[in-house]
mmCIF file of C-alpha atoms in Angstrom:
data_model
loop_
_atom_site.group_PDB
_atom_site.id
_atom_site.type_symbol
_atom_site.label_atom_id
_atom_site.label_comp_id
_atom_site.label_asym_id
_atom_site.label_seq_id
_atom_site.Cartn_x
_atom_site.Cartn_y
_atom_site.Cartn_z
ATOM 1 C CA UNK A 1 -16.453 36.546 -59.229
ATOM 2 C CA UNK A 2 -14.081 37.227 -62.102
ATOM 3 C CA UNK A 3 -11.312 34.968 -63.349
ATOM 4 C CA UNK A 4 -8.214 36.522 -61.754
ATOM 5 C CA UNK A 5 -4.764 36.243 -63.275
ATOM 6 C CA UNK A 6 -2.102 37.335 -60.766
ATOM 7 C CA UNK A 7 1.233 38.780 -61.872
ATOM 8 C CA UNK A 8 4.197 40.234 -59.995
ATOM 9 C CA UNK A 9 6.412 42.960 -61.428
ATOM 10 C CA UNK A 10 9.905 43.469 -60.051
ATOM 11 C CA UNK A 11 11.729 46.249 -61.898
ATOM 12 C CA UNK A 12 10.826 45.429 -65.527
ATOM 13 C CA UNK A 13 10.140 41.695 -65.099
ATOM 14 C CA UNK A 14 6.570 40.398 -65.172
ATOM 15 C CA UNK A 15 6.087 36.908 -63.724
ATOM 16 C CA UNK A 16 2.934 34.830 -63.261
ATOM 17 C CA UNK A 17 1.883 34.191 -59.668
ATOM 18 C CA UNK A 18 -1.456 32.511 -60.512
ATOM 19 C CA UNK A 19 -2.563 31.289 -63.950
ATOM 20 C CA UNK A 20 -6.169 30.081 -63.725
ATOM 21 C CA UNK A 21 -7.874 28.460 -66.680
ATOM 22 C CA UNK A 22 -9.474 31.033 -68.952
ATOM 23 C CA UNK A 23 -12.018 29.682 -71.453
ATOM 24 C CA UNK A 24 -12.776 31.503 -74.700
ATOM 25 C CA UNK A 25 -16.034 33.319 -75.326
ATOM 26 C CA UNK A 26 -16.381 35.238 -72.052
ATOM 27 C CA UNK A 27 -17.051 38.950 -71.872
ATOM 28 C CA UNK A 28 -15.489 41.342 -69.323
ATOM 29 C CA UNK A 29 -15.122 38.547 -66.777
ATOM 30 C CA UNK A 30 -11.345 38.248 -66.547
ATOM 31 C CA UNK A 31 -8.926 40.591 -64.790
ATOM 32 C CA UNK A 32 -5.195 40.804 -64.192
ATOM 33 C CA UNK A 33 -4.034 41.844 -60.728
ATOM 34 C CA UNK A 34 -0.486 43.194 -60.698
ATOM 35 C CA UNK A 35 1.799 43.505 -57.683
ATOM 36 C CA UNK A 36 4.439 46.135 -58.521
ATOM 37 C CA UNK A 37 7.727 46.800 -56.739
ATOM 38 C CA UNK A 38 8.497 50.275 -55.376
ATOM 39 C CA UNK A 39 10.208 51.329 -58.633
ATOM 40 C CA UNK A 40 6.704 51.697 -60.115
ATOM 41 C CA UNK A 41 5.437 54.099 -57.430
ATOM 42 C CA UNK A 42 3.840 57.199 -58.945
ATOM 43 C CA UNK A 43 3.570 55.788 -62.476
ATOM 44 C CA UNK A 44 0.262 55.831 -64.358
ATOM 45 C CA UNK A 45 0.120 52.229 -65.625
ATOM 46 C CA UNK A 46 -1.457 50.771 -68.765
ATOM 47 C CA UNK A 47 -1.586 47.148 -69.857
ATOM 48 C CA UNK A 48 -1.440 46.390 -73.580
ATOM 49 C CA UNK A 49 -3.060 43.143 -74.765
ATOM 50 C CA UNK A 50 -2.918 41.578 -78.212
ATOM 51 C CA UNK A 51 -3.276 38.383 -80.205
ATOM 52 C CA UNK A 52 -1.813 40.023 -83.283
ATOM 53 C CA UNK A 53 0.539 42.994 -82.897
ATOM 54 C CA UNK A 54 -1.550 44.880 -85.476
ATOM 55 C CA UNK A 55 -4.525 44.993 -83.065
ATOM 56 C CA UNK A 56 -3.607 46.349 -79.645
ATOM 57 C CA UNK A 57 -6.065 46.725 -76.755
ATOM 58 C CA UNK A 58 -5.228 49.076 -73.878
ATOM 59 C CA UNK A 59 -6.531 48.621 -70.349
ATOM 60 C CA UNK A 60 -5.721 51.222 -67.692
ATOM 61 C CA UNK A 61 -4.774 49.837 -64.281
ATOM 62 C CA UNK A 62 -6.695 51.148 -61.291
ATOM 63 C CA UNK A 63 -5.050 52.258 -58.035
ATOM 64 C CA UNK A 64 -5.021 48.622 -56.833
ATOM 65 C CA UNK A 65 -3.071 47.443 -59.918
ATOM 66 C CA UNK A 66 -6.096 45.743 -61.521
ATOM 67 C CA UNK A 67 -7.201 45.866 -65.145
ATOM 68 C CA UNK A 68 -9.839 44.093 -67.206
ATOM 69 C CA UNK A 69 -8.667 41.660 -69.889
ATOM 70 C CA UNK A 70 -10.258 42.851 -73.148
ATOM 71 C CA UNK A 71 -12.721 40.196 -74.303
ATOM 72 C CA UNK A 72 -11.399 40.489 -77.862
ATOM 73 C CA UNK A 73 -8.162 38.694 -76.948
ATOM 74 C CA UNK A 74 -9.977 35.625 -75.607
ATOM 75 C CA UNK A 75 -13.064 35.569 -77.824
ATOM 76 C CA UNK A 76 -11.504 32.558 -79.588
ATOM 77 C CA UNK A 77 -9.233 29.871 -78.126
ATOM 78 C CA UNK A 78 -5.506 30.406 -78.475
ATOM 79 C CA UNK A 79 -2.679 32.546 -77.182
ATOM 80 C CA UNK A 80 -2.698 36.228 -76.386
ATOM 81 C CA UNK A 81 0.032 38.448 -74.993
ATOM 82 C CA UNK A 82 0.272 41.341 -72.577
ATOM 83 C CA UNK A 83 2.791 43.879 -71.341
ATOM 84 C CA UNK A 84 2.706 46.969 -69.115
ATOM 85 C CA UNK A 85 4.031 50.471 -69.472
ATOM 86 C CA UNK A 86 3.962 53.336 -67.021
ATOM 87 C CA UNK A 87 4.310 57.069 -67.474
ATOM 88 C CA UNK A 88 5.487 59.596 -64.877
ATOM 89 C CA UNK A 89 6.435 63.029 -66.163
ATOM 90 C CA UNK A 90 8.889 62.553 -69.017
ATOM 91 C CA UNK A 91 9.767 58.967 -67.966
ATOM 92 C CA UNK A 92 8.262 55.829 -69.497
ATOM 93 C CA UNK A 93 8.882 52.458 -67.794
ATOM 94 C CA UNK A 94 8.170 49.174 -69.628
ATOM 95 C CA UNK A 95 8.093 45.427 -68.911
ATOM 96 C CA UNK A 96 8.649 42.175 -70.693
ATOM 97 C CA UNK A 97 5.681 40.492 -72.426
ATOM 98 C CA UNK A 98 3.798 37.485 -71.044
ATOM 99 C CA UNK A 99 1.957 34.845 -73.074
ATOM 100 C CA UNK A 100 -1.383 33.416 -71.902
ATOM 101 C CA UNK A 101 -3.495 30.719 -73.521
ATOM 102 C CA UNK A 102 -7.292 30.814 -73.625
ATOM 103 C CA UNK A 103 -8.697 27.292 -73.687
ATOM 104 C CA UNK A 104 -11.585 26.303 -75.967
ATOM 105 C CA UNK A 105 -14.865 27.400 -74.471
ATOM 106 C CA UNK A 106 -17.631 29.172 -76.294
ATOM 107 C CA UNK A 107 -16.581 30.364 -79.758
ATOM 108 C CA UNK A 108 -18.278 32.533 -82.383
ATOM 109 C CA UNK A 109 -19.897 29.588 -84.156
ATOM 110 C CA UNK A 110 -21.095 28.135 -80.825
ATOM 111 C CA UNK A 111 -23.168 31.248 -80.176
ATOM 112 C CA UNK A 112 -25.450 30.702 -83.178
ATOM 113 C CA UNK A 113 -28.516 28.649 -82.186
ATOM 114 C CA UNK A 114 -29.243 25.548 -84.225
ATOM 115 C CA UNK A 115 -32.378 25.296 -86.341
ATOM 116 C CA UNK A 116 -35.387 23.828 -84.496
#
């Protein structure tokens, strides 16, 4: 069972519905489930995640509005951000950006075994 963040999207406004604890150090075990209003019908949707705007990670939403949270954004504790855009023909629809905080869990230095 994956950690499931739930978000609603009405027009261009993303809003958290469920914000479970997400601990750092996981790998491909967290997803975001989006519930879009009818204005998003027919759009191919992509979620963009980042900790730093210079490193963007794209995750394509499936037909059920679900995407995987890239492990890179929660490999260390701290805040990451995400937003959605959709394309349909020559139209691009966008949303606001949400902030999410990964709590301290396993970090890079925790993965190195100690000397016997």
